[in-house]
GROMACS .gro file of N, CA and C in nm:
model
  414
    1MET      N    1  11.286  14.573   8.785
    1MET     CA    2  11.247  14.588   8.974
    1MET      C    3  11.209  14.455   9.041
    2LYS      N    4  11.288  14.467   9.171
    2LYS     CA    5  11.300  14.354   9.254
    2LYS      C    6  11.151  14.326   9.336
    3ASP      N    7  11.155  14.171   9.327
    3ASP     CA    8  10.978  14.163   9.411
    3ASP      C    9  11.032  14.130   9.543
    4TYR      N   10  10.986  14.250   9.674
    4TYR     CA   11  10.993  14.208   9.800
    4TYR      C   12  10.911  14.176   9.851
    5GLY      N   13  10.793  14.075   9.825
    5GLY     CA   14  10.716  14.033   9.888
    5GLY      C   15  10.733  13.911   9.875
    6VAL      N   16  10.576  13.859   9.982
    6VAL     CA   17  10.606  13.736  10.092
    6VAL      C   18  10.663  13.625  10.000
    7LYS      N   19  10.653  13.595   9.877
    7LYS     CA   20  10.703  13.510   9.794
    7LYS      C   21  10.819  13.502   9.808
    8ALA      N   22  10.927  13.633   9.785
    8ALA     CA   23  11.043  13.655   9.746
    8ALA      C   24  11.111  13.604   9.842
    9LEU      N   25  11.035  13.642   9.997
    9LEU     CA   26  11.096  13.624  10.124
    9LEU      C   27  11.091  13.489  10.169
   10LYS      N   28  10.966  13.400  10.104
   10LYS     CA   29  10.992  13.260  10.155
   10LYS      C   30  11.116  13.228  10.066
   11ARG      N   31  11.152  13.259   9.951
   11ARG     CA   32  11.234  13.229   9.861
   11ARG      C   33  11.401  13.252   9.905
   12ASP      N   34  11.369  13.348   9.965
   12ASP     CA   35  11.557  13.373  10.017
   12ASP      C   36  11.646  13.253  10.061
   13PRO      N   37  11.750  13.251  10.004
   13PRO     CA   38  11.825  13.097  10.113
   13PRO      C   39  11.859  13.173  10.262
   14ARG      N   40  11.894  13.284  10.254
   14ARG     CA   41  11.924  13.359  10.349
   14ARG      C   42  11.807  13.330  10.509
   15ARG      N   43  11.702  13.361  10.418
   15ARG     CA   44  11.617  13.358  10.586
   15ARG      C   45  11.606  13.210  10.575
   16LYS      N   46  11.598  13.133  10.493
   16LYS     CA   47  11.606  12.966  10.547
   16LYS      C   48  11.710  12.922  10.683
   17GLY      N   49  11.807  13.011  10.584
   17GLY     CA   50  11.989  12.952  10.715
   17GLY      C   51  11.958  13.039  10.816
   18ARG      N   52  11.897  13.191  10.817
   18ARG     CA   53  11.891  13.235  10.926
   18ARG      C   54  11.834  13.175  11.060
   19MET      N   55  11.673  13.103  10.994
   19MET     CA   56  11.614  13.039  11.069
   19MET      C   57  11.642  12.910  11.144
   20THR      N   58  11.738  12.829  11.013
   20THR     CA   59  11.743  12.695  11.082
   20THR      C   60  11.850  12.739  11.205
   21ALA      N   61  11.951  12.811  11.149
   21ALA     CA   62  12.028  12.915  11.239
   21ALA      C   63  12.017  12.907  11.398
   22LEU      N   64  11.939  12.980  11.405
   22LEU     CA   65  11.855  13.046  11.516
   22LEU      C   66  11.749  12.926  11.587
   23ARG      N   67  11.695  12.857  11.504
   23ARG     CA   68  11.636  12.738  11.561
   23ARG      C   69  11.755  12.621  11.679
   24LEU      N   70  11.891  12.605  11.623
   24LEU     CA   71  12.009  12.575  11.638
   24LEU      C   72  12.070  12.634  11.826
   25VAL      N   73  12.021  12.747  11.791
   25VAL     CA   74  12.093  12.854  11.881
   25VAL      C   75  11.968  12.859  12.017
   26ALA      N   76  11.823  12.820  11.984
   26ALA     CA   77  11.764  12.804  12.073
   26ALA      C   78  11.742  12.648  12.123
   27ALA      N   79  11.784  12.584  12.077
   27ALA     CA   80  11.797  12.438  12.108
   27ALA      C   81  11.942  12.475  12.227
   28GLN      N   82  12.025  12.497  12.169
   28GLN     CA   83  12.172  12.549  12.226
   28GLN      C   84  12.129  12.580  12.394
   29ALA      N   85  12.065  12.724  12.396
   29ALA     CA   86  11.985  12.762  12.509
   29ALA      C   87  11.899  12.683  12.587
   30ILE      N   88  11.840  12.610  12.567
   30ILE     CA   89  11.757  12.532  12.641
   30ILE      C   90  11.878  12.428  12.703
   31VAL      N   91  11.950  12.335  12.637
   31VAL     CA   92  12.023  12.298  12.707
   31VAL      C   93  12.099  12.323  12.802
   32VAL      N   94  12.157  12.467  12.779
   32VAL     CA   95  12.215  12.521  12.884
   32VAL      C   96  12.141  12.551  12.993
   33ALA      N   97  11.987  12.607  13.006
   33ALA     CA   98  11.920  12.624  13.052
   33ALA      C   99  11.907  12.532  13.168
   34LEU      N  100  11.865  12.422  13.115
   34LEU     CA  101  11.808  12.278  13.210
   34LEU      C  102  11.976  12.212  13.255
   35ILE      N  103  12.091  12.222  13.203
   35ILE     CA  104  12.240  12.199  13.255
   35ILE      C  105  12.232  12.290  13.379
   36SER      N  106  12.207  12.435  13.349
   36SER     CA  107  12.242  12.502  13.486
   36SER      C  108  12.144  12.476  13.617
   37THR      N  109  12.027  12.428  13.562
   37THR     CA  110  11.906  12.428  13.663
   37THR      C  111  11.927  12.283  13.714
   38LEU      N  112  11.980  12.237  13.619
   38LEU     CA  113  12.040  12.092  13.755
   38LEU      C  114  12.139  12.079  13.772
   39CYS      N  115  12.267  12.177  13.787
   39CYS     CA  116  12.356  12.168  13.858
   39CYS      C  117  12.298  12.281  13.996
   40PHE      N  118  12.161  12.385  14.002
   40PHE     CA  119  12.182  12.470  14.140
   40PHE      C  120  12.140  12.364  14.175
   41VAL      N  121  12.019  12.306  14.170
   41VAL     CA  122  11.959  12.200  14.232
   41VAL      C  123  12.005  12.122  14.303
   42LEU      N  124  12.161  12.034  14.198
   42LEU     CA  125  12.220  11.941  14.277
   42LEU      C  126  12.338  11.983  14.372
   43TRP      N  127  12.430  12.145  14.292
   43TRP     CA  128  12.514  12.142  14.380
   43TRP      C  129  12.515  12.302  14.424
   44GLY      N  130  12.448  12.386  14.395
   44GLY     CA  131  12.460  12.513  14.442
   44GLY      C  132  12.425  12.623  14.339
   45GLU      N  133  12.458  12.756  14.371
   45GLU     CA  134  12.444  12.856  14.310
   45GLU      C  135  12.593  12.852  14.216
   46GLN      N  136  12.752  12.858  14.284
   46GLN     CA  137  12.827  12.881  14.203
   46GLN      C  138  12.867  12.783  14.122
   47LEU      N  139  12.841  12.628  14.088
   47LEU     CA  140  12.833  12.602  13.988
   47LEU      C  141  12.733  12.614  13.877
   48ALA      N  142  12.603  12.629  13.929
   48ALA     CA  143  12.489  12.662  13.814
   48ALA      C  144  12.520  12.773  13.724
   49LEU      N  145  12.582  12.901  13.785
   49LEU     CA  146  12.630  12.967  13.739
   49LEU      C  147  12.773  12.989  13.644
   50SER      N  148  12.877  12.879  13.681
   50SER     CA  149  12.990  12.839  13.619
   50SER      C  150  12.924  12.770  13.465
   51ALA      N  151  12.830  12.687  13.542
   51ALA     CA  152  12.777  12.624  13.373
   51ALA      C  153  12.713  12.705  13.263
   52LEU      N  154  12.608  12.819  13.369
   52LEU     CA  155  12.548  12.940  13.268
   52LEU      C  156  12.678  13.005  13.166
   53MET      N  157  12.818  13.029  13.247
   53MET     CA  158  12.877  13.098  13.228
   53MET      C  159  12.969  13.013  13.046
   54GLY      N  160  12.980  12.849  13.110
   54GLY     CA  161  13.021  12.763  12.981
   54GLY      C  162  12.922  12.800  12.859
   55GLY      N  163  12.791  12.761  12.926
   55GLY     CA  164  12.676  12.714  12.818
   55GLY      C  165  12.662  12.898  12.674
   56SER      N  166  12.694  12.988  12.811
   56SER     CA  167  12.694  13.095  12.746
   56SER      C  168  12.795  13.142  12.631
   57VAL      N  169  12.904  13.076  12.688
   57VAL     CA  170  13.054  13.110  12.618
   57VAL      C  171  12.998  13.004  12.439
   58ALA      N  172  12.921  12.930  12.469
   58ALA     CA  173  12.893  12.882  12.364
   58ALA      C  174  12.766  12.937  12.219
   59VAL      N  175  12.693  13.012  12.310
   59VAL     CA  176  12.544  13.024  12.251
   59VAL      C  177  12.583  13.144  12.204
   60ILE      N  178  12.612  13.264  12.305
   60ILE     CA  179  12.635  13.373  12.292
   60ILE      C  180  12.734  13.390  12.078
   61PRO      N  181  12.850  13.365  12.086
   61PRO     CA  182  12.917  13.314  11.946
   61PRO      C  183  12.821  13.303  11.848
   62ASN      N  184  12.755  13.189  11.876
   62ASN     CA  185  12.667  13.113  11.735
   62ASN      C  186  12.544  13.183  11.766
   63LEU      N  187  12.514  13.272  11.817
   63LEU     CA  188  12.373  13.381  11.814
   63LEU      C  189  12.415  13.503  11.662
   64VAL      N  190  12.540  13.529  11.734
   64VAL     CA  191  12.610  13.639  11.694
   64VAL      C  192  12.637  13.611  11.552
   65PHE      N  193  12.700  13.508  11.549
   65PHE     CA  194  12.728  13.438  11.375
   65PHE      C  195  12.603  13.452  11.338
   66ALA      N  196  12.488  13.365  11.338
   66ALA     CA  197  12.385  13.389  11.324
   66ALA      C  198  12.316  13.507  11.259
   67THR      N  199  12.324  13.577  11.334
   67THR     CA  200  12.242  13.702  11.300
   67THR      C  201  12.338  13.768  11.196
   68LEU      N  202  12.483  13.757  11.233
   68LEU     CA  203  12.577  13.869  11.107
   68LEU      C  204  12.548  13.796  10.963
   69THR      N  205  12.582  13.643  10.958
   69THR     CA  206  12.595  13.542  10.823
   69THR      C  207  12.477  13.612  10.749
   70PHE      N  208  12.401  13.609  10.801
   70PHE     CA  209  12.258  13.562  10.729
   70PHE      C  210  12.190  13.667  10.702
   71SER      N  211  12.252  13.803  10.716
   71SER     CA  212  12.185  13.931  10.712
   71SER      C  213  12.188  13.989  10.561
   72ARG      N  214  12.114  14.074  10.483
   72ARG     CA  215  12.145  14.072  10.393
   72ARG      C  216  12.276  14.242  10.385
   73LEU      N  217  12.274  14.287  10.475
   73LEU     CA  218  12.385  14.416  10.503
   73LEU      C  219  12.504  14.373  10.540
   74TRP      N  220  12.514  14.232  10.623
   74TRP     CA  221  12.628  14.200  10.628
   74TRP      C  222  12.675  14.109  10.474
   75GLU      N  223  12.599  14.104  10.406
   75GLU     CA  224  12.648  14.013  10.281
   75GLU      C  225  12.733  14.142  10.193
   76LYS      N  226  12.653  14.231  10.194
   76LYS     CA  227  12.728  14.372  10.116
   76LYS      C  228  12.804  14.432  10.157
   77VAL      N  229  12.851  14.409  10.277
   77VAL     CA  230  12.924  14.466  10.358
   77VAL      C  231  13.040  14.404  10.352
   78THR      N  232  13.060  14.217  10.300
   78THR     CA  233  13.154  14.145  10.299
   78THR      C  234  13.157  14.105  10.144
   79GLY      N  235  13.060  14.142  10.095
   79GLY     CA  236  13.085  14.115   9.927
   79GLY      C  237  13.024  13.959   9.874
   80SER      N  238  13.019  13.883   9.948
   80SER     CA  239  12.942  13.759   9.922
   80SER      C  240  12.940  13.665   9.994
   81MET      N  241  12.806  13.612  10.032
   81MET     CA  242  12.788  13.496  10.083
   81MET      C  243  12.885  13.455  10.144
   82VAL      N  244  13.018  13.374  10.090
   82VAL     CA  245  13.115  13.338  10.101
   82VAL      C  246  13.194  13.357  10.230
   83ASN      N  247  13.235  13.490  10.212
   83ASN     CA  248  13.261  13.592  10.287
   83ASN      C  249  13.214  13.641  10.395
   84ALA      N  250  13.123  13.642  10.421
   84ALA     CA  251  13.012  13.669  10.515
   84ALA      C  252  13.037  13.547  10.624
   85PHE      N  253  13.058  13.421  10.553
   85PHE     CA  254  13.074  13.312  10.647
   85PHE      C  255  13.205  13.337  10.689
   86TYR      N  256  13.299  13.315  10.624
   86TYR     CA  257  13.458  13.385  10.688
   86TYR      C  258  13.457  13.488  10.775
   87ARG      N  259  13.422  13.572  10.769
   87ARG     CA  260  13.408  13.658  10.855
   87ARG      C  261  13.328  13.658  11.019
   88GLY      N  262  13.214  13.616  10.946
   88GLY     CA  263  13.152  13.562  11.100
   88GLY      C  264  13.189  13.453  11.177
   89GLU      N  265  13.270  13.379  11.108
   89GLU     CA  266  13.334  13.283  11.168
   89GLU      C  267  13.424  13.288  11.259
   90ALA      N  268  13.551  13.398  11.185
   90ALA     CA  269  13.637  13.461  11.244
   90ALA      C  270  13.586  13.570  11.394
   91ILE      N  271  13.453  13.651  11.350
   91ILE     CA  272  13.415  13.715  11.498
   91ILE      C  273  13.369  13.584  11.601
   92LYS      N  274  13.312  13.488  11.556
   92LYS     CA  275  13.252  13.405  11.651
   92LYS      C  276  13.388  13.343  11.754
   93LEU      N  277  13.500  13.316  11.679
   93LEU     CA  278  13.593  13.263  11.726
   93LEU      C  279  13.647  13.371  11.824
   94MET      N  280  13.681  13.486  11.787
   94MET     CA  281  13.691  13.581  11.835
   94MET      C  282  13.641  13.620  12.011
   95LEU      N  283  13.544  13.603  12.014
   95LEU     CA  284  13.419  13.614  12.043
   95LEU      C  285  13.381  13.506  12.167
   96THR      N  286  13.408  13.378  12.139
   96THR     CA  287  13.443  13.262  12.229
   96THR      C  288  13.559  13.276  12.285
   97VAL      N  289  13.679  13.330  12.277
   97VAL     CA  290  13.798  13.330  12.333
   97VAL      C  291  13.802  13.437  12.452
   98THR      N  292  13.694  13.544  12.443
   98THR     CA  293  13.683  13.698  12.474
   98THR      C  294  13.573  13.624  12.640
   99LEU      N  295  13.503  13.528  12.559
   99LEU     CA  296  13.402  13.553  12.693
   99LEU      C  297  13.466  13.385  12.778
  100PHE      N  298  13.567  13.321  12.671
  100PHE     CA  299  13.627  13.194  12.807
  100PHE      C  300  13.741  13.302  12.901
  101VAL      N  301  13.770  13.384  12.835
  101VAL     CA  302  13.884  13.475  12.946
  101VAL      C  303  13.802  13.528  13.019
  102LEU      N  304  13.679  13.603  13.008
  102LEU     CA  305  13.598  13.626  13.125
  102LEU      C  306  13.569  13.547  13.214
  103ALA      N  307  13.512  13.460  13.189
  103ALA     CA  308  13.459  13.329  13.254
  103ALA      C  309  13.539  13.283  13.348
  104PHE      N  310  13.660  13.290  13.296
  104PHE     CA  311  13.800  13.265  13.388
  104PHE      C  312  13.847  13.349  13.544
  105ALA      N  313  13.859  13.430  13.390
  105ALA     CA  314  13.949  13.555  13.484
  105ALA      C  315  13.842  13.684  13.575
  106VAL      N  316  13.750  13.683  13.534
  106VAL     CA  317  13.656  13.796  13.589
  106VAL      C  318  13.573  13.727  13.712
  107VAL      N  319  13.468  13.594  13.644
  107VAL     CA  320  13.385  13.539  13.727
  107VAL      C  321  13.479  13.425  13.830
  108LYS      N  322  13.599  13.417  13.775
  108LYS     CA  323  13.657  13.225  13.849
  108LYS      C  324  13.550  13.169  13.886
  109SER      N  325  13.506  13.135  13.816
  109SER     CA  326  13.411  13.017  13.782
  109SER      C  327  13.511  12.892  13.763
  110ASP      N  328  13.409  12.759  13.804
  110ASP     CA  329  13.441  12.637  13.821
  110ASP      C  330  13.491  12.564  13.652
  111PRO      N  331  13.601  12.542  13.626
  111PRO     CA  332  13.676  12.445  13.494
  111PRO      C  333  13.572  12.402  13.471
  112ARG      N  334  13.545  12.265  13.529
  112ARG     CA  335  13.435  12.121  13.490
  112ARG      C  336  13.295  12.163  13.481
  113ALA      N  337  13.236  12.293  13.529
  113ALA     CA  338  13.095  12.288  13.490
  113ALA      C  339  13.103  12.385  13.376
  114VAL      N  340  13.222  12.491  13.349
  114VAL     CA  341  13.240  12.579  13.250
  114VAL      C  342  13.231  12.518  13.082
  115PHE      N  343  13.305  12.394  13.097
  115PHE     CA  344  13.381  12.321  12.995
  115PHE      C  345  13.259  12.229  12.958
  116GLY      N  346  13.221  12.145  13.092
  116GLY     CA  347  13.103  12.015  13.043
  116GLY      C  348  12.960  12.138  12.985
  117CYS      N  349  12.914  12.228  13.065
  117CYS     CA  350  12.809  12.300  12.989
  117CYS      C  351  12.871  12.340  12.796
  118TYR      N  352  12.967  12.381  12.836
  118TYR     CA  353  13.017  12.454  12.678
  118TYR      C  354  13.015  12.332  12.592
  119ILE      N  355  13.066  12.199  12.633
  119ILE     CA  356  13.060  12.095  12.560
  119ILE      C  357  12.892  12.053  12.515
  120SER      N  358  12.882  12.034  12.602
  120SER     CA  359  12.671  11.992  12.582
  120SER      C  360  12.619  12.071  12.481
  121ALA      N  361  12.674  12.200  12.496
  121ALA     CA  362  12.615  12.316  12.407
  121ALA      C  363  12.663  12.288  12.278
  122LEU      N  364  12.737  12.279  12.266
  122LEU     CA  365  12.875  12.256  12.125
  122LEU      C  366  12.816  12.098  12.046
  123MET      N  367  12.727  12.021  12.113
  123MET     CA  368  12.647  11.898  12.088
  123MET      C  369  12.543  11.881  12.058
  124VAL      N  370  12.493  12.018  12.055
  124VAL     CA  371  12.368  12.034  12.023
  124VAL      C  372  12.421  12.055  11.846
  125LEU      N  373  12.534  12.137  11.801
  125LEU     CA  374  12.530  12.130  11.695
  125LEU      C  375  12.573  11.998  11.602
  126TRP      N  376  12.636  11.948  11.667
  126TRP     CA  377  12.686  11.808  11.611
  126TRP      C  378  12.578  11.712  11.585
  127MET      N  379  12.445  11.711  11.698
  127MET     CA  380  12.355  11.682  11.672
  127MET      C  381  12.251  11.724  11.558
  128ALA      N  382  12.257  11.822  11.559
  128ALA     CA  383  12.154  11.935  11.419
  128ALA      C  384  12.169  11.797  11.319
  129PRO      N  385  12.208  11.729  11.246
  129PRO     CA  386  12.111  11.660  11.134
  129PRO      C  387  12.037  11.547  11.187
  130LEU      N  388  12.007  11.544  11.329
  130LEU     CA  389  11.932  11.471  11.352
  130LEU      C  390  11.820  11.508  11.433
  131LEU      N  391  11.827  11.633  11.498
  131LEU     CA  392  11.722  11.698  11.579
  131LEU      C  393  11.625  11.786  11.459
  132PHE      N  394  11.688  11.814  11.294
  132PHE     CA  395  11.615  11.880  11.212
  132PHE      C  396  11.617  11.801  11.094
  133GLN      N  397  11.608  11.659  11.101
  133GLN     CA  398  11.606  11.623  10.961
  133GLN      C  399  11.444  11.588  10.923
  134ARG      N  400  11.451  11.600  10.797
  134ARG     CA  401  11.250  11.610  10.750
  134ARG      C  402  11.198  11.495  10.749
  135LYS      N  403  11.314  11.360  10.698
  135LYS     CA  404  11.255  11.179  10.662
  135LYS      C  405  11.302  11.177  10.820
  136HIS      N  406  11.260  11.042  10.822
  136HIS     CA  407  11.285  10.957  10.949
  136HIS      C  408  11.371  10.860  10.876
  137LEU      N  409  11.433  10.750  10.919
  137LEU     CA  410  11.543  10.694  10.833
  137LEU      C  411  11.499  10.565  10.844
  138GLY      N  412  11.476  10.443  10.757
  138GLY     CA  413  11.406  10.323  10.780
  138GLY      C  414  11.319  10.323  10.703
   0.00000   0.00000   0.00000
């Protein structure tokens, strides 16, 4: 009989991975909100909307990836945790392409703001080891 109590949930590697991934997505969303606000104050509504679109292209697929990849149901559907990562990454890539198409074809966004905010949101992922390290260097 499996133990699904509080202790089992704390030991569940999916839970730890999901929490870390969701903290990264939250950090990305904060960066996108700050950049979009700055664009609104400095350059107006159109550039702020473009920055928000670019940031959304990074945040939304990562949120979907984190939600799918670390769920028990998704692991059962895909067969293993490794397959869950591969399929989650494939969905994330397709969603990213779709959102870029929408950002440029439907909304007519400014490419500088879109890509600038998109890259800034991705940099949060690149800086994750520094953001979430448990021990200080030195």
